[in-house]
Structure formats: structure tokens, C-alpha cells
Amino acid sequence: MSDVYEASADARSSAFLRSLSEYQALYERSLQDPQELWGELAKQFHWQTPSTGPFMQSNLNPALGRVSVTCMAGATTNVCYNLLDHNISENRLGDKVAIYWEGNCLGDSRKLTYQQLLNDTCRMSNVLTNQGVKKGDRVAVYMPMIPELVITLLACSRIGAVHSVVFAGFSADSLAERIMDAQCCLLVTADGFFRGEKMINLKQIADDALDRCREREKGSKGFSEPKCIVVRHLGVAPGGPGVPNRPYTPAKRPCPNLQTPWQDGRDLWWHEVMHKAHEEAPPVWCDSEDPLFILYTSGSTGKPKGMVHTQAGYLLHTAVSHRLVFDLRPSDVYWCTADIGWITGHSYLVYGPLANGATCLLFEGIPTYPEVDRFWQIIDKYQVTLFYTAPTAIRSLMKHGNEPVLRHSRHSLRVLGSVGEPINPEAWHWYHRVIGGGRCPIVDTYWQTETGGFLLAPMPFATPLKPGSATFPFFGVVPAILNEHGEEMKGEAEGYLVFKQAWPGMARTIYGDHRRYEETYFQKFPGFYFTGDGCRRDSDGYYWVTGRVDDLLNMSGHLLSTAEVEAALGAHPAVVEAATVSCPHSLKGQTLYCFVTLQAGHTFSRTLVAELRQKGKIMRRILRKIASGDPDFGDVTTLADPCVPSALFADRCRTT
Ligand code: WTA
């Protein structure tokens, strides 16, 4: 094939892995002697007690008993301790910047060193403990992209509590459903935030969610309303609130007179409780398989699945894959644009990079505010070297042409990454040629909320790249392509993408529903992990993920279930029946077509379409998801053809 990109000899010379054969040799080693390779890699971290068993033990066949995966059995550790204390004491990173925070508004920024992050995290650990949160308890997190979000996650990890982050674009219903599913005892949120010019009164939505929890759980035993800790982010006076001895830089963001609803006795201001808390907190040692967090992802029945990730394997997988796939150097400035509300933000903005002692950029805003060159302006401002984003963002910026990009130098960039959906060749070439100036390899990383970390990804300076292919498996990962009968197809083939053996970072269960975990991922092809994706392997052995083969669809890099959308539409009084299918879309990858049959007496009108669009949490959620990629997507749904008897509810972008 002609469309193959190889790094220059110069660029290769200083990389971790310099040739395809080096990658292949290491890959073979990872399969033949996982103990030896991972054992070596695990030395990067602190283990309070060592592992007593083989590196991995698993059963992926429900017919042979309970599906289970264990990594480093018997080991105890603390993930937060490894990210902060260990990096500070062993690697002397105390004064290194851990987080550059860039706010939504120009000029609004903060930075935290590893030492400062540790101090704040310890305070927050004490706050949680003072509120009665113990090891194993669940904490819901509903926050904008601010440093307090990272501090909250790390504080949970420090005391062995299990965080459940809910994307701050989700509705009160979605938040309530997740709080109740995991029986969270505490919610951490913020007063509000801006996305572009739009203000979101987050605490109001959080209160609605807590009201819903109270209504639904009324009378049921054992439910007590979660406490709520609130970061004052918008209502902040210039210069405050800060943490003692370290006032934040004066806020340049607008400080509107925000009405923050408040319930005394339940709600606590972050700065008040932090102020009173000690700056030291011992880590709570956790078993390698204790839960670290829950993160929900769409399920084909409509009910979201709370994927449970654990400690040792997740830490290793995210750290090692981040280091190798981005070819991380100590001086790198790494920017992942994903929101921490998604798995990409968990694994490759918080856990992997901080475990590696990297300097990370945390961006609160959107790519098009105040102008469409914001990403490129930020890259120059912080001299970003490693940049990780989604094809949908690239496509939406590509449509503004090259000029906004060429206003900025981008000479600091070294490696570019892509995640969330297959990247189409046109977007790949623009990303490579215009954004990366033709110098930077693009690592197309294939993985899922369930997989914890990368499963297919190139080594940037070793793997010859083919635009649109996530190339080859990561270490310890064994892909296979099966036909409808579950038979493995060798060589060039197209079929179902499965993985043959367990890997360290995979989710261990669905919270509260292990049966569903077994049914969803291991029933169709017993003995294999089934991804739900289709895939082709070409004659050079490259993998090309072709998209979902189940009834989930991938819109703007986010998964949605058709059943969820149908349920939301069906709840409208005018609707008898709704059927939803996906179809290709030039900007979003896939989009939804909803066919709706109306009750007798109802006619199709623009008003009805508008109502259906607004219907229920799901439709709002879709709009928010689109909005979070690019605000131009705000009003995307129009009636395609009002004359067709089975009314067509088409989702189209105005610009196509
Ligand atoms: C899709 C996101 C092709 C795929 C990390 C998968 C991709 C789903 C890629 C998981 C890629 C993700 N190439 N398809 N590089 N990355 N996908 O759980 O369909 O939000 O099953 O995790 O996104 O989405 P999730």
C-alpha cells in the first residue's frame, strides 16, 4: 500500500521503540513471559506488599464458572500514593508542574506542582474522611474541568473510596440514576461554569438530581441523602477563595451573580471544609483488586452499565501504555482534550500521565471559544508536545480551513493522538499535514470504557502508520477476528473483533450486576472478550476497526444506545412507536435517524419535532454531547421530510 507513513531516522533515533521489529520482539515477550515483562514494568511503582500469585489469572468462559480477572493477586498499593508521594520522593518531582489549568476564558489559568497537588489531595482526603467516607464507599463527582476535579479523584483513591464521575453535561435524571445505582454517600460538584459563552448552573442541576433521588428512594431502607460539597468556581470573588497560603490567581472569568441553591446541613462549601482540613493524610493500602472507580457507559438495553475498574492492573496498563504510545519524555507537556467525564479523561488525563510524572494540561473550555483557533493558541502558549484529541473535533475544526491553524506556530508538537472512533483518511491527512506540519506521527488508539487502556495502537516512531488503522495490539493484548459462528479467521479477514485473553486494565464487573457483565461481553463468544465492534485485518496484519456491530452507535466519539433513544421518544404522549437506526455522518461519524409513528389524532409539525428533540434526558444528552464537541452543533435536528407518513426525525448538521 502506498499510503504508509514512517518516522524519519532522526526522529526514531531517540525513541523508546525504534523499529517495527523492536515492537514485535517486545510483543512476543509480553505473551511468552508476561510475568517477566510486567514484573519489570511494575518496578516503577510502590507496592506496600508484593504480589504472591502469577501476574494475571482469569476465566473468560461463563461455561467454566464465574468470569473473573485478577492481576497481581495479593499485592497491596495505593494509586494516589504512586501518582504523588512516590513521584515526589523517588523521582524528585515535587516542584515539577503536574497540572497547567487553562480556563474557558482567555487569561484565566492556574498551575499546580506535584507537591501542591499532593497537599490539596491530602486536605480533600481528610475532608472526605471527616464526612464519614470510608474505604469502599462510593462518591459521585459532577464537576467542570477544573483542578478540584482531579484533586477529588485522587483524594478518593487515597482513602480507598470509589469515585463515580458523571459528565457535567448530563442531565439531573442521568446524575440521579447513577447516584442511586452506586448508592453514593457523597456528591462533589461546583456552583457553575462557562462553556464558551454559555453559563451552566451546575448546582441547580445537582440539586434537582438529589431531589429526584429523595423522591424515588422515599421510604426505602438504607438510603440516606448524600452530602454535597460545592466548589465555588463561578461565584468567586477576584483573588479568592484559594486554599490557605496559596491564593489562586485572580479570576479573569466573569463572576455573575449566580443563584446557588443551598440546603443547610447537607451542602458544604469546598473552600470552607478544605480550609479546616489537615494537609497530611496517610494513604489507605488497597488490595490489587479493590475497586478504584466506577464509570458508566451506554448499554444496549438502555440502562447504563457501571464499569468497575480496579487498582494494580489499571495503574500499570494506563501508565505503561501512555508512556510508550506517546513516547513520553520528562520535558513533555501533554494535552488530552477529553473531558474527565469520559474514560479517556480518566485513563489518559489523570491516571496514566500522573503515574508517569508528566506535566498535563487541563482545559476547561471548548475549541471554538473565543475563536476557532483556541486549540492552536493553547498549544503555543504552553508549548504542548503531545496532543491527544478525537476525530470529531478535528473534523469540526477542519471545516474552518487552515488559516486559524497557521496563525500559530505549533512547532512544539511531537506526537499527535486520536481516539473515540475510526479516523477518516481526509481528517487524518489534515491532522498530519496542517496541524502536525507533516512532522508528527499520529497514534490512532483503539480502546473502550471497558478496556481501561489502549488495546490497539501504534508505537509512534516504530510502527509504519496507515491512515485510519489503529495498527497493532498493545503488549499483552491478543486480538482475533471471528465469524458469525465464532470461528477464528486468520490472515486477511473481516468480522467480529474479540480479545483472546485478559489484560491488566480491563473492567472486572458491572457494578451490582456481574451477570450482565458476563452476558454482555463473554456470552456471544465464550472464552473471548467481545468488543461489540467489527474489524478488518489487512494483508500486512493491520487492524481496521469498522464500527459498532451491536445496537450502539458512535456519535461524535460517544456511544449511545438506540434503545435509550427509542425509550425517550416513546415516552412522549403523541408517540405510539419509535425506531432508531444509525447512519454515516460526515462530521460526527454516525448520526441518528428516528422513525416515529404517531397516535391517532396527532399530526406531525415542527412543534412536535421540537418537542421530541427535547424529549427526556436522552435527547438532551445527545444535544449536550454534540454541543460539547463544537457549539455549532447546538441546533442540529431538523425535520427531513414532513410528508412521509412514518415521520422522519433526522439529525443533520446545518453545515452539511
Ligand atoms: C469506538 C472510548 C475506531 C469503538 C475510548 C469502541 C474507536 C467505542 C476507536 C468505545 C478508534 C474508540 N478507532 N473506533 N481508535 N476508539 N472507538 O467506551 O466503537 O467511549 O467500541 O471509549 O468507540 O467508546 P468509549
XYZ file of C-alpha atoms and ligand atoms in Angstrom:
681
model
C 0.000 0.000 0.000
C 1.310 3.445 -0.826
C -0.364 5.399 1.991
C 2.118 4.418 4.695
C 3.951 6.883 6.924
C 7.260 6.179 8.606
C 9.140 8.343 11.043
C 12.437 9.808 9.898
C 15.657 8.158 11.013
C 16.359 11.233 13.097
C 13.032 11.088 14.935
C 13.443 7.356 15.543
C 16.900 7.571 16.987
C 15.848 8.815 20.425
C 12.512 6.962 20.746
C 11.767 4.121 23.200
C 10.989 1.811 20.297
C 12.714 2.458 17.001
C 11.530 -0.155 14.549
C 8.681 -2.499 13.858
C 10.904 -5.476 14.646
C 11.704 -3.998 18.071
C 7.986 -3.689 18.745
C 7.377 -7.231 17.506
C 10.103 -8.675 19.730
C 8.722 -6.932 22.802
C 5.188 -8.001 21.897
C 6.278 -11.652 21.678
C 7.985 -11.318 25.045
C 4.803 -9.866 26.560
C 2.900 -13.027 25.526
C 5.549 -15.616 26.271
C 6.535 -14.380 29.675
C 4.053 -11.786 30.950
C 5.369 -12.236 34.467
C 8.861 -11.207 33.476
C 7.936 -8.151 31.371
C 5.164 -6.779 33.589
C 7.162 -7.601 36.689
C 9.894 -5.380 35.319
C 7.434 -2.600 34.447
C 5.763 -2.839 37.861
C 9.054 -1.794 39.497
C 8.195 1.783 38.522
C 5.655 1.726 41.357
C 5.442 1.298 45.088
C 3.901 -1.942 46.344
C 3.234 -1.992 50.059
C 3.186 -5.779 49.863
C 4.308 -7.755 46.823
C 2.144 -9.948 44.660
C 2.026 -13.599 45.636
C 0.449 -15.083 42.511
C 1.028 -15.143 38.760
C 0.821 -11.754 37.018
C -2.669 -12.446 35.656
C -5.288 -15.093 36.367
C -8.586 -15.225 34.542
C -11.558 -17.168 33.340
C -13.344 -15.647 30.334
C -15.697 -18.558 29.713
C -19.013 -18.441 31.614
C -19.499 -22.178 30.936
C -16.450 -22.894 33.097
C -17.652 -20.827 36.043
C -17.764 -17.231 37.087
C -15.953 -14.869 34.713
C -13.123 -13.335 36.685
C -9.880 -11.469 36.150
C -7.142 -10.916 38.716
C -3.915 -9.013 38.269
C -1.050 -9.171 40.782
C -3.031 -11.153 43.331
C -2.040 -10.425 46.897
C -0.284 -7.140 46.157
C -1.314 -4.050 48.085
C -0.758 -0.496 46.970
C -2.364 2.924 46.751
C -2.800 4.532 43.348
C -2.787 8.116 44.656
C 0.380 7.391 46.625
C 2.078 6.216 43.442
C 0.984 9.231 41.417
C 2.000 11.813 44.016
C 4.094 10.765 47.059
C 6.135 8.207 45.132
C 6.839 10.554 42.226
C 7.875 13.244 44.689
C 10.101 11.082 46.897
C 11.581 8.641 44.349
C 11.639 10.783 41.230
C 12.051 14.200 42.881
C 9.128 15.718 41.018
C 7.831 17.908 43.878
C 8.471 21.162 42.024
C 7.503 19.881 38.601
C 4.230 21.181 37.212
C 1.625 18.428 37.385
C -1.270 20.459 36.009
C -1.471 23.561 33.881
C -5.074 24.653 34.031
C -6.426 26.798 31.228
C -9.883 28.187 31.891
C -12.711 28.741 29.481
C -11.948 32.472 29.351
C -8.718 33.792 27.920
C -6.240 34.727 30.639
C -7.839 32.511 33.292
C -5.216 29.988 34.307
C -3.606 28.228 37.275
C -0.844 25.751 37.766
C -0.166 23.118 40.384
C 3.106 21.364 41.080
C 3.183 17.748 42.193
C 3.761 18.924 45.768
C 0.811 21.319 45.661
C -1.382 18.626 44.154
C -0.353 16.295 46.977
C -1.113 18.902 49.657
C -4.572 19.654 48.294
C -5.294 15.980 47.748
C -4.407 15.216 51.377
C -6.686 18.003 52.581
C -9.504 16.647 50.473
C -8.851 13.112 51.753
C -9.299 14.454 55.269
C -12.461 16.282 54.218
C -13.897 13.047 52.859
C -12.900 11.118 55.958
C -14.408 13.830 58.185
C -17.664 13.431 56.270
C -17.649 9.742 57.134
C -16.480 8.411 53.767
C -14.648 5.111 54.220
C -12.771 2.640 52.061
C -15.131 1.082 49.516
C -17.781 3.852 49.789
C -18.892 5.444 46.512
C -18.512 9.171 45.854
C -20.343 10.824 42.937
C -18.412 13.560 41.114
C -20.224 16.051 38.884
C -17.782 18.804 38.062
C -16.425 21.022 35.319
C -12.871 20.594 34.076
C -11.087 22.276 36.983
C -8.171 21.123 39.165
C -10.569 20.365 42.043
C -11.938 17.535 39.903
C -8.531 15.866 39.724
C -7.976 16.534 43.440
C -11.303 14.851 44.235
C -10.456 11.719 42.243
C -7.033 11.418 43.823
C -8.432 12.021 47.309
C -10.941 9.200 46.795
C -8.147 6.925 45.679
C -6.036 7.922 48.684
C -8.657 6.732 51.165
C -9.771 3.751 49.064
C -13.151 5.307 48.228
C -14.612 4.581 44.788
C -15.325 7.601 42.589
C -18.115 7.683 40.050
C -17.679 10.636 37.721
C -20.760 11.821 35.862
C -20.048 14.061 32.868
C -21.093 17.626 33.731
C -23.123 17.818 30.511
C -25.509 15.094 31.694
C -28.988 15.885 32.964
C -30.320 15.740 36.532
C -32.042 12.432 35.668
C -28.825 10.821 34.459
C -26.992 12.018 37.550
C -29.770 10.778 39.856
C -29.825 7.375 38.170
C -26.079 6.988 38.632
C -26.071 8.207 42.254
C -28.744 5.657 43.107
C -27.270 2.785 41.103
C -23.998 3.018 43.013
C -25.594 4.195 46.316
C -23.191 7.100 46.560
C -22.858 8.633 50.002
C -21.476 11.973 48.862
C -21.594 14.234 45.832
C -18.853 16.687 44.855
C -19.895 19.410 42.438
C -19.397 23.115 41.661
C -21.634 26.162 41.640
C -21.404 26.519 37.881
C -19.198 27.013 34.876
C -18.989 28.504 31.440
C -18.653 26.571 28.216
C -17.919 29.216 25.649
C -20.454 31.925 26.352
C -22.992 29.606 27.881
C -23.294 29.551 31.652
C -24.317 26.323 33.339
C -25.755 26.467 36.839
C -24.394 23.098 37.837
C -25.505 23.194 41.470
C -29.093 23.730 40.365
C -28.927 20.559 38.245
C -27.202 18.692 41.080
C -29.990 19.770 43.455
C -32.642 18.562 41.013
C -30.833 15.228 40.880
C -30.684 14.976 44.678
C -34.412 15.816 44.849
C -35.124 13.002 42.414
C -33.071 10.570 44.480
C -35.012 11.561 47.585
C -38.399 11.146 45.863
C -37.604 7.777 44.373
C -35.967 6.364 47.445
C -38.594 7.663 49.847
C -39.360 5.007 52.415
C -36.769 2.574 51.127
C -34.486 1.353 53.849
C -30.870 2.271 53.979
C -30.939 5.276 51.689
C -29.682 8.448 53.204
C -29.373 11.556 51.135
C -25.795 12.179 50.036
C -23.893 15.120 51.476
C -22.836 17.644 48.871
C -19.517 19.504 48.627
C -19.566 22.504 46.305
C -16.588 24.222 44.688
C -17.109 27.961 44.310
C -15.881 28.343 40.786
C -18.106 30.987 39.218
C -19.342 32.959 42.164
C -15.756 33.509 43.154
C -14.549 36.949 44.132
C -11.329 38.004 42.374
C -8.366 36.610 44.277
C -10.360 34.104 46.305
C -11.288 31.703 47.676
C -7.961 29.930 47.340
C -6.524 27.479 49.734
C -4.651 28.863 52.757
C -1.154 30.118 51.927
C -1.772 29.813 48.219
C -4.379 32.176 46.855
C -5.367 31.436 43.312
C -4.530 33.912 40.608
C -7.289 36.494 40.292
C -10.067 35.117 38.173
C -10.416 36.762 34.795
C -13.620 34.913 34.120
C -16.950 36.654 34.517
C -18.266 36.458 38.065
C -22.001 36.558 37.581
C -24.395 36.970 40.391
C -25.168 33.299 40.389
C -28.114 31.990 42.368
C -26.684 28.906 44.029
C -29.436 26.895 45.712
C -28.357 25.732 49.136
C -29.552 23.257 51.737
C -28.030 23.821 55.147
C -26.834 20.680 56.834
C -26.417 18.899 53.534
C -24.321 21.319 51.458
C -20.781 22.390 52.276
C -18.511 24.868 50.512
C -15.293 23.271 49.304
C -13.103 26.190 50.437
C -14.563 26.172 53.945
C -14.060 22.461 54.580
C -10.668 22.456 52.853
C -9.531 25.376 54.983
C -10.197 23.414 58.162
C -8.620 20.169 56.969
C -5.070 18.943 57.673
C -2.514 18.923 54.902
C -1.312 15.425 55.672
C -3.216 12.200 55.195
C -1.784 8.692 55.197
C -2.762 6.556 52.189
C -5.074 3.631 52.812
C -3.472 0.497 51.377
C -5.725 -1.322 48.952
C -5.757 -4.828 47.571
C -4.738 -5.072 43.907
C -8.332 -5.968 43.016
C -10.177 -3.454 45.210
C -12.301 -1.109 43.097
C -10.728 2.217 42.106
C -13.669 3.746 40.269
C -16.966 3.189 38.512
C -17.650 4.806 35.154
C -20.928 4.416 33.314
C -21.193 3.627 29.629
C -24.207 3.089 27.393
C -25.738 -0.365 27.355
C -27.874 -1.806 24.616
C -30.855 -2.310 26.934
C -30.820 1.400 27.708
C -29.699 1.146 31.329
C -26.150 2.435 31.614
C -23.527 -0.031 32.781
C -21.338 0.972 35.725
C -17.981 -0.449 34.680
C -15.770 -1.209 37.675
C -12.014 -0.675 37.368
C -9.545 -1.876 39.957
C -6.130 -0.866 41.252
C -2.908 -2.608 40.222
C -3.712 -3.700 36.670
C -5.347 -0.402 35.759
C -2.430 1.610 37.124
C 0.102 -0.454 35.187
C -1.841 -0.573 31.956
C -2.604 3.145 31.779
C 0.896 4.226 32.831
C 2.844 1.900 30.554
C 0.606 2.442 27.539
C 0.680 6.212 27.987
C 4.464 6.241 28.239
C 5.111 4.028 25.202
C 2.339 5.102 22.833
C 3.115 8.803 23.307
C 6.859 8.163 23.662
C 6.737 10.302 26.807
C 9.843 12.298 27.830
C 10.351 14.105 31.161
C 10.169 17.508 29.463
C 6.941 16.835 27.565
C 3.827 18.937 28.000
C 0.940 16.597 27.395
C -2.572 17.682 26.468
C -5.559 15.378 26.250
C -8.666 17.341 25.271
C -11.156 14.746 26.530
C -13.416 15.601 29.442
C -12.674 13.681 32.640
C -16.312 12.598 32.481
C -15.243 10.015 29.882
C -12.818 7.120 30.165
C -10.230 8.922 28.036
C -10.048 11.645 30.671
C -9.739 9.078 33.475
C -7.001 6.948 31.913
C -5.076 9.442 29.799
C -5.559 12.767 31.516
C -5.433 11.710 35.164
C -4.125 8.234 35.974
C -1.668 7.298 33.206
C 0.074 10.665 32.785
C 0.302 11.488 36.503
C 1.608 7.981 37.228
C 4.364 8.791 34.738
C 5.115 12.131 36.380
C 4.035 14.028 33.277
C 3.080 17.691 33.018
C -0.562 17.740 31.901
C -2.763 20.443 30.523
C -6.339 20.610 31.755
C -8.594 22.746 29.560
C -11.999 23.869 30.742
C -13.314 25.386 27.532
C -14.248 24.459 24.000
C -12.199 24.535 20.777
C -14.150 27.403 19.249
C -14.210 29.979 22.059
C -13.447 32.821 21.882
C -12.356 31.858 18.378
C -11.849 28.753 16.302
C -8.078 28.882 16.843
C -8.238 28.299 20.600
C -6.600 24.834 20.484
C -3.650 26.043 18.442
C -3.264 29.150 20.574
C -3.116 26.972 23.708
C -0.564 24.655 22.087
C 1.764 27.617 21.546
C 1.065 29.173 24.945
C 2.101 26.024 26.845
C 4.471 24.626 24.208
C 2.441 21.428 24.095
C 4.446 18.499 22.739
C 1.909 15.641 22.888
C -1.639 16.343 21.769
C -4.491 13.840 22.049
C -7.965 14.526 20.667
C -10.905 12.970 18.788
C -11.655 12.774 15.060
C -14.931 14.622 15.585
C -13.026 17.633 16.967
C -10.573 17.506 14.083
C -13.343 17.375 11.507
C -15.235 20.236 13.108
C -12.094 22.427 13.109
C -11.070 21.343 9.630
C -14.161 22.967 8.223
C -12.825 26.386 9.292
C -9.864 25.967 6.943
C -6.125 26.234 7.501
C -5.880 29.923 8.302
C -6.816 29.710 12.029
C -4.186 26.990 12.429
C -1.465 28.790 10.524
C -1.843 31.838 12.789
C 0.112 29.776 15.335
C 3.453 28.054 15.140
C 2.740 24.606 16.706
C 6.460 23.849 16.391
C 6.493 22.273 19.885
C 4.278 19.355 18.754
C 5.949 15.945 18.610
C 3.221 13.268 18.685
C -0.497 13.551 17.862
C -3.161 11.123 19.078
C -6.667 10.152 18.031
C -9.383 8.290 19.923
C -13.090 7.574 20.015
C -13.960 6.414 16.534
C -12.246 5.458 13.307
C -10.462 8.484 11.846
C -11.337 9.009 8.194
C -8.341 9.490 5.864
C -9.296 13.076 4.999
C -9.223 14.121 8.659
C -6.062 12.065 9.225
C -4.209 13.876 6.451
C -5.320 17.308 7.631
C -4.302 16.476 11.198
C -0.941 15.190 9.978
C -0.112 17.795 7.365
C -1.675 21.004 8.707
C -1.715 20.558 12.498
C 1.455 18.492 12.769
C 3.253 20.220 9.909
C 3.942 16.772 8.431
C 6.457 16.019 11.235
C 4.392 14.284 13.895
C 3.251 10.674 13.896
C -0.445 10.128 14.666
C -1.198 7.431 17.207
C -4.685 6.112 16.495
C -5.659 4.437 19.758
C -8.461 1.895 19.834
C -9.989 1.036 23.194
C -13.183 1.326 25.269
C -14.526 2.363 28.662
C -14.461 -1.342 29.470
C -10.864 -1.917 28.422
C -9.340 0.700 30.737
C -6.461 1.414 28.369
C -5.288 1.039 24.790
C -5.782 -2.332 23.081
C -4.692 -1.435 19.550
C -2.231 1.407 18.999
C 0.995 2.111 17.153
C 4.370 2.878 18.691
C 4.781 6.366 17.245
C 8.331 6.126 15.916
C 8.445 2.372 15.296
C 5.188 1.432 13.596
C 4.682 2.477 9.966
C 1.297 4.226 10.020
C -1.672 3.713 7.722
C -4.298 6.465 7.975
C -7.439 5.037 9.569
C -5.849 1.956 11.131
C -5.112 1.600 14.846
C -2.346 -0.756 13.592
C -1.298 -3.499 16.041
C -2.075 -4.786 19.538
C -0.559 -3.315 22.666
C 1.690 -5.537 24.818
C -0.092 -8.478 26.411
C -3.163 -7.951 24.226
C -4.266 -10.670 21.779
C -6.876 -9.675 19.201
C -8.779 -12.098 16.978
C -11.405 -11.766 14.284
C -14.317 -14.204 14.453
C -17.071 -15.032 12.019
C -20.756 -15.359 12.947
C -20.155 -18.956 14.129
C -17.419 -17.912 16.487
C -14.664 -19.382 14.337
C -11.393 -17.545 14.302
C -10.341 -16.224 10.897
C -6.655 -15.972 10.120
C -4.834 -13.694 7.675
C -6.828 -11.118 5.765
C -10.304 -11.164 7.261
C -13.288 -9.135 8.371
C -15.636 -9.969 11.231
C -16.185 -9.502 14.970
C -13.339 -8.041 16.995
C -12.637 -10.046 20.129
C -9.710 -10.405 22.532
C -8.410 -13.799 23.466
C -7.025 -13.261 26.912
C -7.413 -10.891 29.813
C -5.202 -7.796 30.035
C -4.324 -5.765 33.141
C -6.625 -2.746 32.722
C -9.902 -4.444 31.800
C -13.071 -3.736 33.789
C -13.743 -6.539 36.257
C -17.527 -6.315 36.514
C -20.589 -4.130 36.109
C -21.396 -2.567 39.441
C -24.107 -4.618 41.136
C -24.700 -6.839 38.096
C -21.953 -9.347 37.414
C -24.406 -11.477 35.390
C -24.900 -8.625 32.919
C -21.125 -8.270 32.597
C -20.859 -11.957 31.684
C -23.772 -11.762 29.258
C -22.646 -8.605 27.519
C -19.002 -9.421 26.955
C -18.498 -13.182 27.241
C -21.721 -14.963 26.268
C -21.672 -14.487 22.494
C -18.206 -15.984 22.103
C -17.358 -17.895 25.305
C -13.699 -17.631 26.188
C -13.280 -14.314 24.368
C -13.923 -10.716 25.341
C -16.363 -9.379 22.729
C -15.927 -5.683 21.927
C -19.160 -5.083 20.009
C -17.042 -3.733 17.145
C -16.459 -5.001 13.652
C -12.919 -5.136 12.311
C -10.845 -5.971 9.251
C -7.267 -7.234 9.166
C -5.361 -6.412 6.002
C -2.646 -8.402 4.264
C 0.040 -6.669 6.361
C -1.736 -7.658 9.573
C -3.001 -4.122 10.336
C -6.314 -3.872 12.175
C -9.036 -1.533 10.876
C -11.936 -1.090 13.294
C -15.054 -0.594 11.208
C -17.514 0.466 13.934
C -20.218 -0.978 16.162
C -21.965 -4.171 15.197
C -24.440 -4.117 18.101
C -27.257 -1.626 18.636
C -24.981 1.046 19.984
C -23.847 3.872 17.794
C -20.901 6.170 17.998
C -21.855 9.802 17.593
C -19.120 12.416 17.838
C -16.970 9.840 19.595
C -19.557 8.986 22.230
C -21.571 5.827 22.477
C -25.345 5.916 22.504
C -27.807 3.093 22.525
C -30.677 3.104 20.059
C -32.866 1.548 22.778
C -32.250 4.513 25.063
C -33.286 6.964 22.388
C -36.356 4.932 21.442
C -37.432 4.788 25.080
C -37.106 8.563 25.386
C -39.149 9.199 22.242
C -41.733 6.589 23.219
C -42.358 8.451 26.465
C -43.899 11.352 24.517
C -47.747 11.195 24.627
C -48.045 11.650 20.853
C -45.824 8.688 20.063
C -47.045 5.111 19.543
C -43.796 3.630 18.466
C -40.286 4.763 17.692
C -37.475 3.029 15.882
C -33.981 4.385 15.672
C -31.150 3.490 13.368
C -27.737 4.924 12.790
C -26.256 6.085 9.533
C -22.928 7.600 8.498
C -22.368 11.310 9.024
C -19.530 13.357 7.590
C -18.721 15.278 10.797
C -19.962 13.079 13.607
C -19.016 9.679 12.260
C -22.511 8.365 12.815
C -25.836 10.009 13.370
C -29.344 9.009 14.363
C -32.415 8.599 12.237
C -35.553 8.252 14.304
C -38.735 6.901 12.744
C -41.797 7.800 14.748
C -45.398 6.567 14.453
C -47.910 8.982 15.951
C -51.063 8.312 17.951
C -54.325 8.852 16.053
C -55.286 12.484 16.272
C -51.717 13.760 16.317
C -50.134 15.286 13.279
C -46.548 15.905 12.510
C -45.497 19.507 12.944
C -42.392 21.490 13.581
C -43.543 21.977 17.160
C -43.811 18.252 17.676
C -40.362 17.686 16.211
C -39.021 20.305 18.574
C -40.737 18.556 21.482
C -39.385 15.172 20.511
C -35.977 16.685 20.226
C -36.257 17.943 23.756
C -37.847 14.740 24.949
C -36.360 13.291 28.054
C -32.855 13.136 29.295
C -31.580 11.148 26.390
C -32.337 13.661 23.712
C -30.948 16.447 25.838
C -27.930 14.344 26.435
C -27.375 13.875 22.735
C -27.583 17.580 22.193
C -25.171 18.205 25.022
C -22.777 15.676 23.647
C -22.796 17.328 20.303
C -22.555 20.692 21.963
C -19.535 19.588 23.914
C -17.689 18.776 20.707
C -18.477 22.038 18.999
C -21.141 24.600 19.844
C -22.026 24.899 16.155
C -23.732 21.594 16.677
C -26.237 23.246 19.030
C -29.334 23.045 16.890
C -28.830 20.022 14.745
C -32.143 18.358 14.393
C -34.477 19.234 11.572
C -37.396 17.539 10.032
C -36.127 15.801 6.926
C -39.396 15.257 5.162
C -42.707 16.136 6.824
C -44.692 14.493 4.036
C -43.570 10.943 4.742
C -46.339 9.151 6.682
C -43.930 7.480 9.089
C -42.457 10.711 10.232
C -38.772 11.050 9.879
C -36.838 12.674 12.600
C -33.492 13.351 11.065
C -30.432 14.611 12.798
C -28.381 16.677 10.498
C -25.731 19.245 10.914
C -26.594 22.611 9.487
C -23.290 22.783 7.726
C -23.647 19.600 5.702
C -15.006 3.302 19.237
C -13.542 5.474 24.129
C -12.102 3.087 15.887
C -15.295 1.804 19.185
C -12.057 5.256 24.446
C -15.357 1.439 20.652
C -12.807 3.514 18.032
C -16.007 2.658 21.260
C -11.512 3.996 18.369
C -15.663 2.837 22.715
C -10.512 4.021 17.341
C -12.787 4.104 20.130
N -10.855 3.552 16.130
N -13.079 3.062 16.801
N -9.290 4.493 17.558
N -11.546 4.353 19.678
N -13.568 3.611 19.149
O -16.301 3.413 25.616
O -16.540 1.606 18.548
O -16.446 5.842 24.890
O -16.109 0.271 20.909
O -14.295 4.565 24.837
O -15.505 3.751 20.488
O -16.134 4.069 23.204
P -15.860 4.503 24.699
